[in-house]
PDB file of C-alpha atoms in Angstrom:
ATOM      1  CA  MET A 146       0.000   0.000   0.000  1.00 96.00           C
ATOM      2  CA  LEU A 147       1.377   3.397  -0.970  1.00 97.00           C
ATOM      3  CA  VAL A 148       0.773   6.276   1.445  1.00 98.00           C
ATOM      4  CA  THR A 149       1.764   9.828   0.484  1.00 97.00           C
ATOM      5  CA  PHE A 150       1.808  12.447   3.225  1.00 96.00           C
ATOM      6  CA  SER A 151       1.696  16.173   2.496  1.00 94.00           C
ATOM      7  CA  PRO A 152       1.015  19.323   4.535  1.00 89.00           C
ATOM      8  CA  ASP A 153      -2.584  20.494   4.453  1.00 83.00           C
ATOM      9  CA  GLU A 154      -2.203  23.934   2.906  1.00 76.00           C
ATOM     10  CA  THR A 155      -5.722  24.891   3.983  1.00 72.00           C
ATOM     11  CA  ARG A 156      -5.000  24.419   7.718  1.00 66.00           C
ATOM     12  CA  SER A 157      -1.908  25.318   9.686  1.00 64.00           C
ATOM     13  CA  GLY A 158      -0.539  22.216  11.368  1.00 64.00           C
ATOM     14  CA  GLY A 159      -2.725  19.860   9.369  1.00 78.00           C
ATOM     15  CA  SER A 160      -1.699  17.041   7.059  1.00 89.00           C
ATOM     16  CA  VAL A 161      -3.226  15.021   4.263  1.00 93.00           C
ATOM     17  CA  ALA A 162      -2.445  11.431   3.311  1.00 96.00           C
ATOM     18  CA  SER A 163      -3.269   9.942  -0.067  1.00 97.00           C
ATOM     19  CA  ILE A 164      -3.636   6.164   0.198  1.00 98.00           C
ATOM     20  CA  ILE A 165      -3.577   3.643  -2.649  1.00 97.00           C
ATOM     21  CA  ARG A 166      -5.022   0.544  -1.047  1.00 95.00           C
ATOM     22  CA  PRO A 167      -4.048  -2.983  -2.204  1.00 93.00           C
ATOM     23  CA  ASP A 168      -7.471  -3.330  -3.897  1.00 92.00           C
ATOM     24  CA  GLY A 169      -6.824  -0.202  -5.987  1.00 94.00           C
ATOM     25  CA  VAL A 170      -9.173   2.095  -4.085  1.00 96.00           C
ATOM     26  CA  VAL A 171      -7.671   5.551  -3.501  1.00 98.00           C
ATOM     27  CA  LEU A 172      -8.435   7.297  -0.212  1.00 97.00           C
ATOM     28  CA  ARG A 173      -7.789  10.705   1.315  1.00 97.00           C
ATOM     29  CA  LEU A 174      -7.097  10.974   5.030  1.00 95.00           C
ATOM     30  CA  THR A 175      -6.990  14.334   6.790  1.00 91.00           C
ATOM     31  CA  SER A 176      -5.634  15.030  10.253  1.00 84.00           C
ATOM     32  CA  TYR A 177      -4.952  18.036  12.421  1.00 72.00           C
ATOM     33  CA  ASP A 178      -2.246  17.974  15.050  1.00 66.00           C
ATOM     34  CA  ARG A 179      -0.158  20.966  16.121  1.00 65.00           C
ATOM     35  CA  LYS A 180       1.185  19.392  19.315  1.00 69.00           C
ATOM     36  CA  TYR A 181       4.149  17.613  17.726  1.00 72.00           C
ATOM     37  CA  SER A 182       6.634  18.300  14.946  1.00 80.00           C
ATOM     38  CA  VAL A 183       5.335  15.456  12.763  1.00 88.00           C
ATOM     39  CA  PRO A 184       1.738  14.481  11.946  1.00 91.00           C
ATOM     40  CA  HIS A 185       0.055  11.971  14.228  1.00 90.00           C
ATOM     41  CA  ASP A 186      -0.814   9.668  11.320  1.00 93.00           C
ATOM     42  CA  LEU A 187       2.829   9.625  10.188  1.00 95.00           C
ATOM     43  CA  ALA A 188       3.931   8.678  13.700  1.00 94.00           C
ATOM     44  CA  HIS A 189       1.385   5.836  13.638  1.00 95.00           C
ATOM     45  CA  PHE A 190       2.714   4.690  10.272  1.00 97.00           C
ATOM     46  CA  VAL A 191       6.314   4.545  11.481  1.00 97.00           C
ATOM     47  CA  ALA A 192       5.556   2.902  14.834  1.00 97.00           C
ATOM     48  CA  GLU A 193       3.224   0.292  13.375  1.00 97.00           C
ATOM     49  CA  ARG A 194       5.551  -0.524  10.476  1.00 97.00           C
ATOM     50  CA  GLU A 195       8.652  -0.735  12.681  1.00 96.00           C
ATOM     51  CA  PHE A 196       6.879  -3.087  15.110  1.00 97.00           C
ATOM     52  CA  ARG A 197       5.099  -4.997  12.281  1.00 96.00           C
ATOM     53  CA  MET A 198       1.665  -4.332  13.740  1.00 96.00           C
ATOM     54  CA  ALA A 199      -0.619  -5.823  11.100  1.00 95.00           C
ATOM     55  CA  ARG A 200      -3.955  -4.966  12.720  1.00 96.00           C
ATOM     56  CA  GLY A 201      -3.366  -1.454  14.022  1.00 96.00           C
ATOM     57  CA  PHE A 202      -4.574   1.708  12.279  1.00 97.00           C
ATOM     58  CA  TRP A 203      -2.673   1.293   8.999  1.00 97.00           C
ATOM     59  CA  GLY A 204      -3.131  -2.468   8.797  1.00 96.00           C
ATOM     60  CA  SER A 205      -6.861  -1.916   9.290  1.00 96.00           C
ATOM     61  CA  VAL A 206      -6.884   0.674   6.493  1.00 97.00           C
ATOM     62  CA  ALA A 207      -5.107  -1.785   4.183  1.00 95.00           C
ATOM     63  CA  SER A 208      -7.727  -4.426   5.071  1.00 94.00           C
ATOM     64  CA  GLY A 209     -10.635  -2.137   4.198  1.00 94.00           C
ATOM     65  CA  VAL A 210     -11.573  -0.121   7.281  1.00 95.00           C
ATOM     66  CA  MET A 211     -12.927   3.361   6.545  1.00 95.00           C
ATOM     67  CA  PHE A 212     -12.367   5.777   9.409  1.00 94.00           C
ATOM     68  CA  ALA A 213     -14.423   8.952   9.779  1.00 91.00           C
ATOM     69  CA  SER A 214     -11.539  11.166   8.641  1.00 91.00           C
ATOM     70  CA  MET A 215     -11.225   9.293   5.328  1.00 95.00           C
ATOM     71  CA  ARG A 216     -13.040   9.476   2.006  1.00 96.00           C
ATOM     72  CA  VAL A 217     -12.852   7.580  -1.276  1.00 97.00           C
ATOM     73  CA  VAL A 218     -11.443   9.665  -4.142  1.00 97.00           C
ATOM     74  CA  ALA A 219     -11.000   6.985  -6.829  1.00 96.00           C
ATOM     75  CA  GLY A 220     -11.696   3.324  -7.460  1.00 94.00           C
ATOM     76  CA  ARG A 221     -14.719   1.202  -6.651  1.00 92.00           C
ATOM     77  CA  PRO A 222     -15.076  -0.262  -3.146  1.00 93.00           C
ATOM     78  CA  ARG A 223     -16.564  -3.734  -2.916  1.00 89.00           C
ATOM     79  CA  HIS A 224     -20.352  -4.007  -2.570  1.00 90.00           C
ATOM     80  CA  ASP A 225     -20.195  -4.867   1.139  1.00 91.00           C
ATOM     81  CA  ALA A 226     -17.439  -2.369   1.979  1.00 93.00           C
ATOM     82  CA  GLU A 227     -19.300  -0.609   4.778  1.00 93.00           C
ATOM     83  CA  ARG A 228     -20.362  -3.806   6.534  1.00 93.00           C
ATOM     84  CA  ARG A 229     -16.893  -5.307   6.142  1.00 92.00           C
ATOM     85  CA  SER A 230     -15.272  -2.141   7.489  1.00 94.00           C
ATOM     86  CA  ARG A 231     -17.405  -2.337  10.629  1.00 94.00           C
ATOM     87  CA  ALA A 232     -16.590  -6.022  11.098  1.00 95.00           C
ATOM     88  CA  ILE A 233     -12.821  -5.516  10.764  1.00 95.00           C
ATOM     89  CA  LEU A 234     -12.954  -2.490  13.053  1.00 95.00           C
ATOM     90  CA  ALA A 235     -14.761  -4.509  15.722  1.00 95.00           C
ATOM     91  CA  ALA A 236     -12.343  -7.443  15.399  1.00 95.00           C
ATOM     92  CA  ASN A 237      -9.288  -5.176  15.560  1.00 95.00           C
ATOM     93  CA  GLN A 238     -10.290  -3.037  18.560  1.00 95.00           C
ATOM     94  CA  ARG A 239      -7.658  -4.431  20.914  1.00 92.00           C
ATOM     95  CA  HIS A 240      -4.950  -4.090  18.261  1.00 94.00           C
ATOM     96  CA  LEU A 241      -6.002  -0.524  17.506  1.00 95.00           C
ATOM     97  CA  MET A 242      -5.787   0.362  21.194  1.00 94.00           C
ATOM     98  CA  LEU A 243      -2.302  -1.144  21.406  1.00 94.00           C
ATOM     99  CA  ALA A 244      -1.209   0.697  18.254  1.00 95.00           C
ATOM    100  CA  GLU A 245      -2.457   3.959  19.760  1.00 94.00           C
ATOM    101  CA  VAL A 246      -0.402   3.646  22.924  1.00 94.00           C
ATOM    102  CA  VAL A 247       2.729   2.419  21.101  1.00 95.00           C
ATOM    103  CA  ALA A 248       2.501   5.177  18.488  1.00 95.00           C
ATOM    104  CA  GLY A 249       1.981   7.687  21.287  1.00 92.00           C
ATOM    105  CA  VAL A 250       5.251   6.673  22.941  1.00 94.00           C
ATOM    106  CA  VAL A 251       7.182   6.841  19.659  1.00 94.00           C
ATOM    107  CA  HIS A 252       5.548  10.165  18.782  1.00 92.00           C
ATOM    108  CA  ARG A 253       6.527  11.724  22.101  1.00 90.00           C
ATOM    109  CA  ALA A 254      10.075  10.360  21.758  1.00 91.00           C
ATOM    110  CA  VAL A 255      10.674  12.079  18.416  1.00 87.00           C
ATOM    111  CA  ASP A 256      11.560  15.356  20.102  1.00 78.00           C
ATOM    112  CA  GLU A 257      13.439  13.727  22.979  1.00 74.00           C
ATOM    113  CA  VAL A 258      16.511  11.530  23.443  1.00 63.00           C
ATOM    114  CA  ASP A 259      16.245   7.767  22.954  1.00 59.00           C
ATOM    115  CA  GLN A 260      16.901   6.978  26.601  1.00 68.00           C
ATOM    116  CA  GLY A 261      13.714   5.804  28.238  1.00 88.00           C
ATOM    117  CA  VAL A 262      11.807   4.811  25.083  1.00 92.00           C
ATOM    118  CA  GLU A 263      12.092   1.091  25.779  1.00 92.00           C
ATOM    119  CA  ALA A 264      10.862   1.501  29.355  1.00 92.00           C
ATOM    120  CA  ALA A 265       8.024   3.758  28.174  1.00 93.00           C
ATOM    121  CA  LEU A 266       6.914   1.128  25.664  1.00 94.00           C
ATOM    122  CA  THR A 267       6.937  -1.575  28.323  1.00 93.00           C
ATOM    123  CA  ALA A 268       4.831   0.640  30.577  1.00 91.00           C
ATOM    124  CA  ALA A 269       2.465   1.404  27.690  1.00 90.00           C
ATOM    125  CA  TRP A 270       1.902  -2.311  27.130  1.00 92.00           C
ATOM    126  CA  GLY A 271       1.112  -2.700  30.827  1.00 89.00           C
ATOM    127  CA  SER A 272      -1.778  -0.265  30.406  1.00 86.00           C
ATOM    128  CA  VAL A 273      -3.526  -2.493  27.835  1.00 85.00           C
ATOM    129  CA  GLY A 274      -2.294  -6.038  28.454  1.00 86.00           C
ATOM    130  CA  THR A 275      -0.490  -8.473  30.749  1.00 88.00           C
ATOM    131  CA  GLY A 276       2.441 -10.826  30.325  1.00 89.00           C
ATOM    132  CA  ALA A 277       5.088 -10.379  27.638  1.00 90.00           C
ATOM    133  CA  PRO A 278       4.247  -7.668  25.079  1.00 92.00           C
ATOM    134  CA  PRO A 279       3.484  -8.841  21.498  1.00 92.00           C
ATOM    135  CA  PHE A 280       6.282  -6.565  20.241  1.00 93.00           C
ATOM    136  CA  ASP A 281       9.884  -6.000  21.271  1.00 94.00           C
ATOM    137  CA  PRO A 282      10.196  -2.762  23.278  1.00 94.00           C
ATOM    138  CA  ALA A 283      13.937  -2.783  22.496  1.00 94.00           C
ATOM    139  CA  GLY A 284      12.970  -1.599  19.003  1.00 95.00           C
ATOM    140  CA  GLY A 285      11.749   1.707  20.434  1.00 94.00           C
ATOM    141  CA  PRO A 286      14.941   3.733  19.920  1.00 92.00           C
ATOM    142  CA  ALA A 287      15.172   2.620  16.280  1.00 94.00           C
ATOM    143  CA  ALA A 288      11.540   3.586  15.685  1.00 95.00           C
ATOM    144  CA  ALA A 289      12.118   7.011  17.252  1.00 94.00           C
ATOM    145  CA  ARG A 290      15.222   7.553  15.109  1.00 93.00           C
ATOM    146  CA  ARG A 291      13.313   6.602  11.968  1.00 95.00           C
ATOM    147  CA  LEU A 292      10.551   9.048  12.848  1.00 95.00           C
ATOM    148  CA  ARG A 293      13.152  11.761  13.432  1.00 94.00           C
ATOM    149  CA  GLU A 294      14.575  11.138   9.952  1.00 95.00           C
ATOM    150  CA  LEU A 295      11.108  11.562   8.468  1.00 96.00           C
ATOM    151  CA  ARG A 296      10.452  14.603  10.669  1.00 94.00           C
ATOM    152  CA  ASP A 297      13.520  16.270   9.147  1.00 95.00           C
ATOM    153  CA  GLN A 298      12.316  15.400   5.631  1.00 96.00           C
ATOM    154  CA  TRP A 299       8.831  16.638   6.511  1.00 93.00           C
ATOM    155  CA  ARG A 300      10.204  19.985   7.656  1.00 91.00           C
ATOM    156  CA  GLU A 301      12.199  20.379   4.435  1.00 93.00           C
ATOM    157  CA  LEU A 302       9.286  19.699   2.085  1.00 92.00           C
ATOM    158  CA  PRO A 303       8.854  22.479  -0.459  1.00 90.00           C
ATOM    159  CA  PRO A 304       5.372  23.917  -1.122  1.00 84.00           C
ATOM    160  CA  GLY A 305       3.337  21.118  -2.647  1.00 87.00           C
ATOM    161  CA  GLY A 306       5.938  18.554  -1.571  1.00 93.00           C
ATOM    162  CA  GLU A 307       5.080  14.998  -0.568  1.00 95.00           C
ATOM    163  CA  LEU A 308       6.544  12.214   1.520  1.00 96.00           C
ATOM    164  CA  ALA A 309       5.744   8.812  -0.015  1.00 97.00           C
ATOM    165  CA  LEU A 310       6.028   5.641   2.061  1.00 98.00           C
ATOM    166  CA  THR A 311       5.217   2.001   1.417  1.00 97.00           C
ATOM    167  CA  TRP A 312       3.186  -0.012   3.918  1.00 97.00           C
ATOM    168  CA  ASP A 313       4.805  -3.446   3.640  1.00 96.00           C
ATOM    169  CA  VAL A 314       3.479  -5.222   6.726  1.00 96.00           C
ATOM    170  CA  PRO A 315       1.849  -8.490   5.606  1.00 93.00           C
ATOM    171  CA  ALA A 316      -1.907  -8.489   6.127  1.00 87.00           C
ATOM    172  CA  GLN A 317      -3.272 -10.490   9.039  1.00 85.00           C
ATOM    173  CA  ALA A 318      -6.846 -11.671   8.749  1.00 80.00           C
ATOM    174  CA  ALA A 319      -9.304 -10.438  11.354  1.00 79.00           C
ATOM    175  CA  PRO A 320     -11.174 -13.428  12.837  1.00 81.00           C
ATOM    176  CA  GLY A 321     -14.666 -13.884  11.441  1.00 73.00           C
ATOM    177  CA  VAL A 322     -14.224 -11.406   8.575  1.00 78.00           C
ATOM    178  CA  PRO A 323     -14.431 -12.774   5.000  1.00 66.00           C
ATOM    179  CA  GLN A 324     -11.239 -12.044   3.080  1.00 67.00           C
ATOM    180  CA  SER A 325     -11.106 -10.165  -0.192  1.00 61.00           C
ATOM    181  CA  ARG A 326     -10.701 -12.226  -3.352  1.00 56.00           C
ATOM    182  CA  HIS A 327      -8.665  -9.413  -4.857  1.00 49.00           C
ATOM    183  CA  ARG A 328      -4.984 -10.324  -4.586  1.00 43.00           C
ATOM    184  CA  ALA A 329      -3.375  -7.395  -6.366  1.00 41.00           C
ATOM    185  CA  ALA A 330      -0.904  -5.391  -4.342  1.00 40.00           C
ATOM    186  CA  VAL A 331       0.526  -1.960  -4.951  1.00 39.00           C
ATOM    187  CA  ARG A 332       4.289  -1.883  -4.608  1.00 37.00           C
ATOM    188  CA  ALA A 333       6.284   1.301  -4.803  1.00 38.00           C
ATOM    189  CA  ASP A 334       9.591   2.695  -3.632  1.00 39.00           C
ATOM    190  CA  GLY A 335       8.944   5.208  -0.905  1.00 43.00           C
ATOM    191  CA  GLY A 336      10.391   8.640  -1.386  1.00 44.00           C
ATOM    192  CA  ARG A 337       9.861  12.344  -1.215  1.00 41.00           C
ATOM    193  CA  ARG A 338       9.091  13.657  -4.671  1.00 41.00           C
ATOM    194  CA  GLY A 339      12.290  15.187  -5.850  1.00 39.00           C
ATOM    195  CA  GLY A 340      14.133  13.812  -2.818  1.00 39.00           C
ATOM    196  CA  GLY A 341      14.384  10.048  -3.253  1.00 36.00           C
ATOM    197  CA  HIS A 342      14.063   9.032   0.406  1.00 38.00           C
ATOM    198  CA  ARG A 343      11.671   6.466   1.815  1.00 38.00           C
TER     199      ARG A 343
END
């Protein structure tokens, strides 16, 4: 799935993401977040991809979930798209909650030093689950560094510039939700237009 982030020129501090889903449907996602130096949805993307979270926000989008801040701009959704979106959303609730707390830790760490990220991730898992976390908190510093790299690219975007990234986390079926028969996948090299970075 190809996701292209760009500043929302109609709102200060806002961002827009253009999403080409594996089934060919093109979506537009808008967000508004002035609290941090990078958009919230970009922080989610990095955290979930680094920790291979297949059923968090972005994995749910790839599977067909339509969130309120999204709209279809091209392509034809399947006939049962709305019902399927609700079913996947319901099945993925726990994963979405986990993705939210993990992304929150990584997002806060982007403007701080790496020390303490691993402990913060372990504590975040303790707020939603018990036992060993389903991800390795030791990957926290690397995720924060990756988000910092993208923050620097984000800041340097020229007017109309874009930051293109590829969601490459293998899909994980949500229990009880019929899977799509469409097997096509969009593959693209991530990169800022004119910049060549992922």
